[in-house]
Backbone as numpy.savetxt, mean C-alpha at the origin, in Angstrom:
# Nx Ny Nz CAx CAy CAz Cx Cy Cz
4.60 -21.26 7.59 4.97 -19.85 7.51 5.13 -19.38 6.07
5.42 -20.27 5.20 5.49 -19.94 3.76 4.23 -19.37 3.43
3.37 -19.79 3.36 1.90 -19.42 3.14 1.79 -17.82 3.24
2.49 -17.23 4.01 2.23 -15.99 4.52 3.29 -15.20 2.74
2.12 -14.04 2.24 2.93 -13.29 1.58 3.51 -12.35 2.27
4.49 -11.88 1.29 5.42 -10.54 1.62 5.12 -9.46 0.73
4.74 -8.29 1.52 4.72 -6.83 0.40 5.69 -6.10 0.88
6.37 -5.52 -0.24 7.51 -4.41 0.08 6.64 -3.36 0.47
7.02 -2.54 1.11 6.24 -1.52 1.96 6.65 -0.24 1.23
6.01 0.39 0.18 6.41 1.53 -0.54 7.87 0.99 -1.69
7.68 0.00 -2.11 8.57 -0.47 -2.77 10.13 -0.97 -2.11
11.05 -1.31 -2.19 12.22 -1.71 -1.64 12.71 -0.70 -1.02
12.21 0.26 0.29 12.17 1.50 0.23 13.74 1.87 1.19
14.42 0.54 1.80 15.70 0.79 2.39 16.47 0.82 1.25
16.49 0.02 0.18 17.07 -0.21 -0.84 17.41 0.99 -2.06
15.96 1.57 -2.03 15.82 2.52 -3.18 14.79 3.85 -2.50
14.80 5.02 -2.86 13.47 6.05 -2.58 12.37 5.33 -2.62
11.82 5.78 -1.28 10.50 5.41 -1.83 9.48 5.38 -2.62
8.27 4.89 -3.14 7.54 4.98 -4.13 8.22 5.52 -5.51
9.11 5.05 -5.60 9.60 5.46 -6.65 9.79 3.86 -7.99
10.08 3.86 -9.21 9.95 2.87 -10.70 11.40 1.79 -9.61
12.21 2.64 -8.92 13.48 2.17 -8.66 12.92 1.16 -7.38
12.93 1.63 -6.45 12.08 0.76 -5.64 11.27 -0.51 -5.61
10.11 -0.12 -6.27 9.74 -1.26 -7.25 10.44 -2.23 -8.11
10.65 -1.82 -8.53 11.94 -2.51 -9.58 12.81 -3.40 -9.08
13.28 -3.20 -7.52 13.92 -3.35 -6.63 13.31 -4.91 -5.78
12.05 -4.50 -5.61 10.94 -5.14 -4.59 10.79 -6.50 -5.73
10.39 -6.55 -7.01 10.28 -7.52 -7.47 11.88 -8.33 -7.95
13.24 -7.58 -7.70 14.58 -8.70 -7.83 14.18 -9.51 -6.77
14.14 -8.73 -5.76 14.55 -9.58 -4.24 13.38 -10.54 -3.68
12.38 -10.68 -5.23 11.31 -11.93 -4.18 10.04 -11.28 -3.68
9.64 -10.40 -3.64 8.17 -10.08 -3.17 7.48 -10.55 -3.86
5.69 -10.92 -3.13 5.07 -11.52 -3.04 4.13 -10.45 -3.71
4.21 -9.06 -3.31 3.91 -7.66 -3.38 4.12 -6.58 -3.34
3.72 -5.21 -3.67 4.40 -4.54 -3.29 3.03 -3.31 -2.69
3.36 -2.50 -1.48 2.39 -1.36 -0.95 2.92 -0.14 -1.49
1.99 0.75 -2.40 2.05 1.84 -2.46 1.02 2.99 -2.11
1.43 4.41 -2.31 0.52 5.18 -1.79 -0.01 6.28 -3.00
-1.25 6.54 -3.08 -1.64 7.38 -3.86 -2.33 8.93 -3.50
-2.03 10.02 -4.51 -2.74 10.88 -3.96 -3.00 11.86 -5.97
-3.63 13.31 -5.67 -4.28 13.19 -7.14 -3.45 14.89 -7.10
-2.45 14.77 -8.59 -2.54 16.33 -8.72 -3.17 17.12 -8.82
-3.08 18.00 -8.91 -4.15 19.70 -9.12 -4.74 19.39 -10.59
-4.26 18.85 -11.71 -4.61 18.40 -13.18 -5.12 16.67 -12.75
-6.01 16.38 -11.96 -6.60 15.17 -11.79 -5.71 13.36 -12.35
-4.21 13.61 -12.18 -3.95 12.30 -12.51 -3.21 12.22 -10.67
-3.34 10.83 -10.72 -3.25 9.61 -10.02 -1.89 9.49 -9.83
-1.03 9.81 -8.33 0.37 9.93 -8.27 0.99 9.05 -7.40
2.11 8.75 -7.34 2.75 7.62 -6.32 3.75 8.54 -5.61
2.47 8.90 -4.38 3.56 9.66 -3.03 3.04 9.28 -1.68
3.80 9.23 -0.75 3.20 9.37 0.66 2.59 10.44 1.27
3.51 11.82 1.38 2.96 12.51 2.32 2.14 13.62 1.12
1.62 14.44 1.95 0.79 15.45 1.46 1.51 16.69 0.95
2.82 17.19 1.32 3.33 17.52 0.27 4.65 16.96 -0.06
5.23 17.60 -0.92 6.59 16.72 -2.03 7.78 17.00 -0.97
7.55 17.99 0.24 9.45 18.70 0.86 9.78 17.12 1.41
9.37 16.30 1.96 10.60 15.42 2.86 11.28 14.34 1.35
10.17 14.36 0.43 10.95 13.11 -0.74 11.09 13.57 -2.02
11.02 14.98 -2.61 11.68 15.63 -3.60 12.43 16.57 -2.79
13.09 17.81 -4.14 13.39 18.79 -4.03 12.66 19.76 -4.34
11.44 19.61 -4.10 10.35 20.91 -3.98 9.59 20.82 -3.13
8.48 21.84 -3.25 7.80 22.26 -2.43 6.15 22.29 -2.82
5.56 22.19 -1.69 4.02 22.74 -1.99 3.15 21.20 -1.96
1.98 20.92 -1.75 0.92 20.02 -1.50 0.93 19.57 -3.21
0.94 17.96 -2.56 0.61 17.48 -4.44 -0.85 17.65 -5.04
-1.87 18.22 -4.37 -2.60 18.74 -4.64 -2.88 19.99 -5.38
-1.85 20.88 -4.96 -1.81 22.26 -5.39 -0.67 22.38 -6.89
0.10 21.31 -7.11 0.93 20.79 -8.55 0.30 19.98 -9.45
0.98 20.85 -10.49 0.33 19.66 -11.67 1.20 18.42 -11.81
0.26 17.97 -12.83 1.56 16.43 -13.01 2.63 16.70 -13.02
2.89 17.67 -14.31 4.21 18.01 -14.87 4.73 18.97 -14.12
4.45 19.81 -13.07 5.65 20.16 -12.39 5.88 19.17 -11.38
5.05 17.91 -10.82 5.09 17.05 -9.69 6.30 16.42 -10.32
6.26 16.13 -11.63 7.07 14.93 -12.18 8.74 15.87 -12.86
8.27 16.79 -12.40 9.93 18.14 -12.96 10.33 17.59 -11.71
10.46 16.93 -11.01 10.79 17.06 -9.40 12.11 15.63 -9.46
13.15 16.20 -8.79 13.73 15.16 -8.54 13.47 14.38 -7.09
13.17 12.96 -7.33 12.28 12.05 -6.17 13.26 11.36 -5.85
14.45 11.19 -5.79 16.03 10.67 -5.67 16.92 10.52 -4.69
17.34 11.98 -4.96 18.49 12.86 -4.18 17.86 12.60 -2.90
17.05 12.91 -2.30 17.23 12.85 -0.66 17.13 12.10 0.18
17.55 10.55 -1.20 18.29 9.32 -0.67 19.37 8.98 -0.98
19.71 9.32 -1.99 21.44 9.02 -2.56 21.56 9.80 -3.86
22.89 10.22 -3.73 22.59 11.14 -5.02 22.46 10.40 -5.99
22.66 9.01 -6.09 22.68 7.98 -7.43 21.48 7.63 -8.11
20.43 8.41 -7.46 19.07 8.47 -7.23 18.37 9.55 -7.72
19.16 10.27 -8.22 18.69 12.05 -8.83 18.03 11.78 -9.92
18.12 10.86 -10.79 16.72 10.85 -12.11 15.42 9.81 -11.57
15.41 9.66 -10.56 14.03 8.75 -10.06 13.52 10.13 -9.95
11.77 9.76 -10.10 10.75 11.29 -10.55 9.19 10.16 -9.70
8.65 11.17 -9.38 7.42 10.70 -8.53 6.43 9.89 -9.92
5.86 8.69 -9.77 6.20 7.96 -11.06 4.01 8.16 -11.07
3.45 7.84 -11.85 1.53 7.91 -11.66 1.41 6.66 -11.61
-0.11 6.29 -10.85 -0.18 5.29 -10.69 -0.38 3.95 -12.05
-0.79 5.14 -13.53 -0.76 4.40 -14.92 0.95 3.69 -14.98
1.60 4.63 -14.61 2.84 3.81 -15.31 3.51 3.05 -13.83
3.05 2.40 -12.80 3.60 1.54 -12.24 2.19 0.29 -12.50
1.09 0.45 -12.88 0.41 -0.65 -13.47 0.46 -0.91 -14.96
1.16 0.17 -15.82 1.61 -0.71 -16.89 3.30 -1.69 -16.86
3.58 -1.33 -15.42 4.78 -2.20 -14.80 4.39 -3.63 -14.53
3.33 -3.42 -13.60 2.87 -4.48 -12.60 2.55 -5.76 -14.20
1.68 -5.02 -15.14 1.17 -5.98 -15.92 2.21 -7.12 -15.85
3.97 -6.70 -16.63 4.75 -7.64 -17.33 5.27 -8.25 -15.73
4.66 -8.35 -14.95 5.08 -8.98 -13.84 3.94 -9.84 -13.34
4.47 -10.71 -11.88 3.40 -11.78 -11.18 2.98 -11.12 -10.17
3.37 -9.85 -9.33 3.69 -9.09 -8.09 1.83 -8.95 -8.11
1.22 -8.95 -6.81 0.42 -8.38 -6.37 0.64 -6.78 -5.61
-0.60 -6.16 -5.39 -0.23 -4.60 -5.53 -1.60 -4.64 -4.41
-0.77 -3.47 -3.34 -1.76 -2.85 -2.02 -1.74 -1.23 -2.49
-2.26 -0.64 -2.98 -2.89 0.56 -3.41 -3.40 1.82 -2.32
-3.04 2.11 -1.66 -3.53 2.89 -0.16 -3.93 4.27 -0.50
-5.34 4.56 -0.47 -5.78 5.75 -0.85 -5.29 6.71 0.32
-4.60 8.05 0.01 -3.95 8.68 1.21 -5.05 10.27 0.92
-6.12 9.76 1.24 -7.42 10.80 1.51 -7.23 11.41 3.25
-6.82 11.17 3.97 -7.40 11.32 5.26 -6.82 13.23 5.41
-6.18 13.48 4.65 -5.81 15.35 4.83 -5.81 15.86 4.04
-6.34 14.97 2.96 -6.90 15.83 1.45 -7.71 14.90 0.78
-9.24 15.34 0.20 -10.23 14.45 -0.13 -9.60 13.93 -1.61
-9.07 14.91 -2.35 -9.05 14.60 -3.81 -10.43 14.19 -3.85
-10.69 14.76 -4.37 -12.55 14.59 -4.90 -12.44 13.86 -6.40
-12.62 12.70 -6.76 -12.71 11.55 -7.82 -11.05 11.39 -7.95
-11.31 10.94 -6.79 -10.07 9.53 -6.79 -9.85 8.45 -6.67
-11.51 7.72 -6.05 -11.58 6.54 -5.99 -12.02 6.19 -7.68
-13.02 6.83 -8.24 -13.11 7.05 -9.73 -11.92 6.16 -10.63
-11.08 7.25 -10.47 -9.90 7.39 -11.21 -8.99 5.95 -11.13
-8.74 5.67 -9.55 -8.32 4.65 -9.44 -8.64 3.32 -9.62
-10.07 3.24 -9.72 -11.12 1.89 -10.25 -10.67 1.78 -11.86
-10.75 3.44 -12.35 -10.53 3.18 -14.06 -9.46 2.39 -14.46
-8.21 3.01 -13.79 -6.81 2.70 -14.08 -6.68 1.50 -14.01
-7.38 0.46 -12.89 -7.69 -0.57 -12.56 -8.19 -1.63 -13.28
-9.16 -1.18 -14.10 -10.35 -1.53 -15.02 -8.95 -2.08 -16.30
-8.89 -0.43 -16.55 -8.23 -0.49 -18.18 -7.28 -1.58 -18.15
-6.43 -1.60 -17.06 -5.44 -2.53 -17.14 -5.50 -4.31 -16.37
-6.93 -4.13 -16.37 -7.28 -5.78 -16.25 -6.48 -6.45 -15.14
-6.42 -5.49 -13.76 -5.42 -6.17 -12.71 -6.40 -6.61 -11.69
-7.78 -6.11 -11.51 -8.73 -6.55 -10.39 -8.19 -7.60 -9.48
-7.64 -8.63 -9.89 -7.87 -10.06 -9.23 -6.28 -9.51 -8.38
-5.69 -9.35 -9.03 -4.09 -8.53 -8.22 -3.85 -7.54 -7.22
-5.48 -6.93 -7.45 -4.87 -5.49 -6.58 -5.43 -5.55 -5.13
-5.38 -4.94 -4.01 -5.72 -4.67 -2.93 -6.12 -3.13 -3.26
-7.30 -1.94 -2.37 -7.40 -0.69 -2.13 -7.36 -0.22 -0.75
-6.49 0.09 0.20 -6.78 0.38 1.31 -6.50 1.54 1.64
-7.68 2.41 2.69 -7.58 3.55 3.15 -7.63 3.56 4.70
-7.44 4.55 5.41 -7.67 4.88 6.80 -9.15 5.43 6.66
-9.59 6.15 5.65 -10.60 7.10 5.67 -11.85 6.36 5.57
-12.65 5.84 5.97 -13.28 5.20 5.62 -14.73 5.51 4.74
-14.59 6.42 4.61 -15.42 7.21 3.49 -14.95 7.24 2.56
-13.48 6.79 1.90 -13.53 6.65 1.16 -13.34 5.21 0.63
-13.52 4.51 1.36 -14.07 3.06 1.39 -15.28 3.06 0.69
-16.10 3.32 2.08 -17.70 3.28 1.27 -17.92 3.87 -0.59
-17.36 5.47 -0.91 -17.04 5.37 -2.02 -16.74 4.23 -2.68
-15.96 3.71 -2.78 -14.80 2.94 -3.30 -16.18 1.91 -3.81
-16.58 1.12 -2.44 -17.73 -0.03 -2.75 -18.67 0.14 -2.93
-19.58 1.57 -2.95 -20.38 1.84 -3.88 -20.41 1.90 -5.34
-19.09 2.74 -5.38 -18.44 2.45 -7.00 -18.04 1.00 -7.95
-17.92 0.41 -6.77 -17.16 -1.17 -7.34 -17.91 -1.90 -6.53
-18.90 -3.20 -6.96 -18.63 -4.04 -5.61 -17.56 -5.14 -5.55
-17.28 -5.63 -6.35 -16.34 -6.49 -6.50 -15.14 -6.09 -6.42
-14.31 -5.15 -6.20 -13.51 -4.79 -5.87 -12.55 -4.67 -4.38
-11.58 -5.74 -4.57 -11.01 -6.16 -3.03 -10.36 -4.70 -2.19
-11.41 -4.67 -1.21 -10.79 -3.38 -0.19 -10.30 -3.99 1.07
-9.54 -2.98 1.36 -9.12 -3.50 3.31 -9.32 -1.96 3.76
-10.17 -2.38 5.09 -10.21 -1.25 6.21 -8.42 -1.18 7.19
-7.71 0.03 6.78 -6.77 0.58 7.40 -7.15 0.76 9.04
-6.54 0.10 9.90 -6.52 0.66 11.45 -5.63 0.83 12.05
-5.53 1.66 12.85 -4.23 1.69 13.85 -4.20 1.66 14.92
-4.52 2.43 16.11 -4.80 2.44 17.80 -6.48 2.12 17.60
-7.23 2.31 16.61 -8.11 2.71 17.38 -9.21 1.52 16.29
-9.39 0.41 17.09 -9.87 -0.81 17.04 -11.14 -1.20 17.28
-12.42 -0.02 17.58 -13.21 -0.80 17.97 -13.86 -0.80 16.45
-15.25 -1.47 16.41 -15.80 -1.91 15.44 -15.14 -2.23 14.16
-13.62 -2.61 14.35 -13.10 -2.52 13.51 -14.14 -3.35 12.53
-14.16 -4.63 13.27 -14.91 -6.26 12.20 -16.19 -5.42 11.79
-16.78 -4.98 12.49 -18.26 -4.73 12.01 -18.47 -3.41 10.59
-16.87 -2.74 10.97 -16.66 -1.42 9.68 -16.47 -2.48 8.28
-15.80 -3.32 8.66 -15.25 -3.96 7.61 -15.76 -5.37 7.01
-16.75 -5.87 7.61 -17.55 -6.26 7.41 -19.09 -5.76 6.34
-19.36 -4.04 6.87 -20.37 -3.62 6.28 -19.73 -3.49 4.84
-18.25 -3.27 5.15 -18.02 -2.63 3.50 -17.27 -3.40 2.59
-17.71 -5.22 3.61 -17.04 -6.51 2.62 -15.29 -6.02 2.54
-15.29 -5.47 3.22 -13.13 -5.83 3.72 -12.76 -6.35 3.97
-11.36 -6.32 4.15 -10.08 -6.73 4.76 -9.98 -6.04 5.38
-9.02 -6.33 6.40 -8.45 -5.53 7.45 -6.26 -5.48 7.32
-6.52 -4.36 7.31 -4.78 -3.97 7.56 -4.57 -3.23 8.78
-3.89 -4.22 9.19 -3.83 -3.78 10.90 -2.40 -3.45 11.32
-2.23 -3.31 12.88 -0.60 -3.36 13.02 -0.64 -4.59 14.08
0.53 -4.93 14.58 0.92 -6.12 15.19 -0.06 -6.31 16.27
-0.19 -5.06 17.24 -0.95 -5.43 18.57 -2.13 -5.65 18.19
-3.07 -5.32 16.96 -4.39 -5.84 16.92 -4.50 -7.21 17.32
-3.62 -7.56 16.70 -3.90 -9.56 16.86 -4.26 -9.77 18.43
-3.77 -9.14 19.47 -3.92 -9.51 20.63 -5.34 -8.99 21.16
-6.24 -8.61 20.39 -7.79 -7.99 20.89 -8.33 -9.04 20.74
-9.47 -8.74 21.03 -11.22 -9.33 21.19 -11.40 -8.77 19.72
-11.25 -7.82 19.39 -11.59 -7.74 17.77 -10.82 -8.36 16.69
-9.92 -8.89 16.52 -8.50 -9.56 16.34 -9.70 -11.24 15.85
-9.79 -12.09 17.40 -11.02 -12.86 17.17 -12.14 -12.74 16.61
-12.68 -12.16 16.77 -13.67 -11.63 15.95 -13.54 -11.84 14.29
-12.99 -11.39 14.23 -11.95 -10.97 12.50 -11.84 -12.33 11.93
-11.00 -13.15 13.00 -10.67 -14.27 11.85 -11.99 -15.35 12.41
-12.72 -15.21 13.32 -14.09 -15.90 12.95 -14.66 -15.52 12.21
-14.99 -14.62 11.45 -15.61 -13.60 10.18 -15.13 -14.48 9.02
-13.34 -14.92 9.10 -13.12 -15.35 7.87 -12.58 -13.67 6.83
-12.43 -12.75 7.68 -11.90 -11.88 7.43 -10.64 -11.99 7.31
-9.88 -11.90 5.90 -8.71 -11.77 5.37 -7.45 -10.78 5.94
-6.45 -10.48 6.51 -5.82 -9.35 7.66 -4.60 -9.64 7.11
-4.38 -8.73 7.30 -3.12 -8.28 6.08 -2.00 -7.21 7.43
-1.29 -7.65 8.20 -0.33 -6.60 9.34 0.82 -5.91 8.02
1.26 -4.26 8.61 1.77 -3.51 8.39 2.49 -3.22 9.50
3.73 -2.06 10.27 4.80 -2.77 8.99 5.70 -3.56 9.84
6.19 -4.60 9.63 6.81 -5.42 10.46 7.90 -5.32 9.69
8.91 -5.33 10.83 10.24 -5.32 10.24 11.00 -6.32 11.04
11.22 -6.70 12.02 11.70 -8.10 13.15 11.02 -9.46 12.98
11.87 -10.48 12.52 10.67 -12.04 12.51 10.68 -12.23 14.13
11.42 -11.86 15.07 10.64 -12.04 16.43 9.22 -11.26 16.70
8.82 -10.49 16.03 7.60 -9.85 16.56 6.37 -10.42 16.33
6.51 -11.42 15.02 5.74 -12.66 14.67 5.48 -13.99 15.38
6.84 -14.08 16.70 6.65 -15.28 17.52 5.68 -15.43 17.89
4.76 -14.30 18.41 3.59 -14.30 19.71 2.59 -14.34 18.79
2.01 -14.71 17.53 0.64 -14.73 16.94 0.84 -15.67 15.85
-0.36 -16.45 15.59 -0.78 -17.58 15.06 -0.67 -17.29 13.25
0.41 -17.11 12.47 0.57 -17.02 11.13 -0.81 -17.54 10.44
-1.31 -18.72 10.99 -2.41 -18.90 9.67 -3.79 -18.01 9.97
-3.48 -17.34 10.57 -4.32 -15.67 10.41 -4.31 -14.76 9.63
-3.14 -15.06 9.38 -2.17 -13.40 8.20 -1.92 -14.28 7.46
-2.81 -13.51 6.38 -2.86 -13.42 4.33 -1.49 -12.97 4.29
-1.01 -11.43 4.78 0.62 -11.08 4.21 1.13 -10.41 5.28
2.27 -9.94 5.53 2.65 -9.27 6.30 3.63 -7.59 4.92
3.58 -6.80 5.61 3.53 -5.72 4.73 4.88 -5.17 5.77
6.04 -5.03 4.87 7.44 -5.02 5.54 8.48 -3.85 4.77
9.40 -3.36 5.74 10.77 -2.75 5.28 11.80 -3.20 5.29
11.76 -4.63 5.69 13.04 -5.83 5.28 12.48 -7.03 4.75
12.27 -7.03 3.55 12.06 -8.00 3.01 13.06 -9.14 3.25
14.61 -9.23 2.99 15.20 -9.97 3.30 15.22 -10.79 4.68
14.83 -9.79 5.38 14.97 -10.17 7.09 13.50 -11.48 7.19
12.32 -11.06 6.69 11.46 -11.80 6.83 11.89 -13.27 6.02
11.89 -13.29 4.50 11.79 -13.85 3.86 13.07 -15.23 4.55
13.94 -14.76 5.01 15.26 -15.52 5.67 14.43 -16.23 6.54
13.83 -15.52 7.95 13.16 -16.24 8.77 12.04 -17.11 8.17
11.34 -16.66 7.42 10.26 -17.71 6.85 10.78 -19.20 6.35
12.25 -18.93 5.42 12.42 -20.34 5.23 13.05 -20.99 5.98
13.73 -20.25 6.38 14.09 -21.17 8.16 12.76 -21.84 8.48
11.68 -21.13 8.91 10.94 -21.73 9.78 10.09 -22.86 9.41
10.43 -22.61 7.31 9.24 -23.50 7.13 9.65 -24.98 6.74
């Protein structure tokens, strides 16, 4: 069971705001293996660390991070609407959590969040950032969209991608296969005909987001490269128990 990594899921995100320097920061005290974040592109073309499509549920503003520039994205307090102790955490770009990652060992899942806004040269952007800072062998890119996959591996071939799935499983192996992936799945995939498939491929599968080490009883660990979590502690406890 050791074998299996751990990614903090948006950084230590019970611990600290999500996607936020604090979080992170957080994810590598307590032992990760990794950490998952999410990207999307301001209105002035830089590269941001947020989840949703706009800033209201994890700042104190408003409006699509699309339609903000950096600098009003980053005027934003990214904190407060987890603890007020949290009011100078600021939505951080994806340059300054990979000039983080450098002085660290942490591997990094990168999730292009295209599927309700294209950002048009963002796979671009994110290969550069990638490039400049010499992390290739560290990083993961995963999207739901799968167009912007194909992007992605037209742009790069060597560049490690995973095909994002959720309910909807068919061709998963054969999507991710054409476009030399991984697969990031959720728990019930393992129980398909495509599931098999996958790890006869020798296809690498990476589950999201597990938070219970009982939900891991019912499937064969030396399948899963990592498991991608919101209790790091909870896993990491059961793992050395088990191992």
């Amino acid at each position: 069971m050791t074998n299996v990594k751990l990614f903090a899921h948006r950084g230590s995100c019970t611990m600290c705001p999500e996607n936020t320097m604090a979080a992170f920061r957080q994810a590598l005290r307590e032992g990760a293996d990794g950490i998952e974040l999410d990207v999307r592109m301001s209105r002035d073309g830089y590269v941001v660390v947020i989840h949703d499509r706009t800033v209201t549920r994890t700042t104190n503003g408003r409006g699509t991070v699309a339609g903000l520039t950096l600098e009003q994205l980053q005027s934003l307090d990214a904190g407060s609407w987890y603890n007020e102790a949290c009011k100078d955490e600021k939505i951080p770009t994806l340059e300054e959590v990979l000039q983080w990652i450098q002085s660290t060992e942490l591997e990094l899942n990168i999730e292009l969040k295209t599927e309700d806004d294209p950002y048009p040269g963002i796979e671009q952007a994110v290969l550069d950032l990638i490039n400049e800072y010499v992390l290739q062998d560290r990083i993961v890119l995963s999207s739901f969209n799968i167009e912007t996959l194909k992007r992605l591996r037209e742009l790069d071939a060597s560049v490690k991608l995973a095909y994002l799935i959720s309910e909807q499983t068919e061709e998963a192996v054969t999507k991710a296969l054409s476009l030399k992936s991984d697969l990031h799945c959720q728990l019930s995939f393992m129980k398909t005909e495509e599931a098999e498939k996958a790890v006869q491929e020798g296809i690498a599968i990476r589950l999201y987001t597990v938070n219970e080490a009982e939900e891991l009883i019912s499937i064969n660990l030396n399948y899963i490269e990592a498991v991608i979590t919101d209790a790091l502690g909870v896993l990491q406890k059961a793992f050395k128990v088990g191992s």
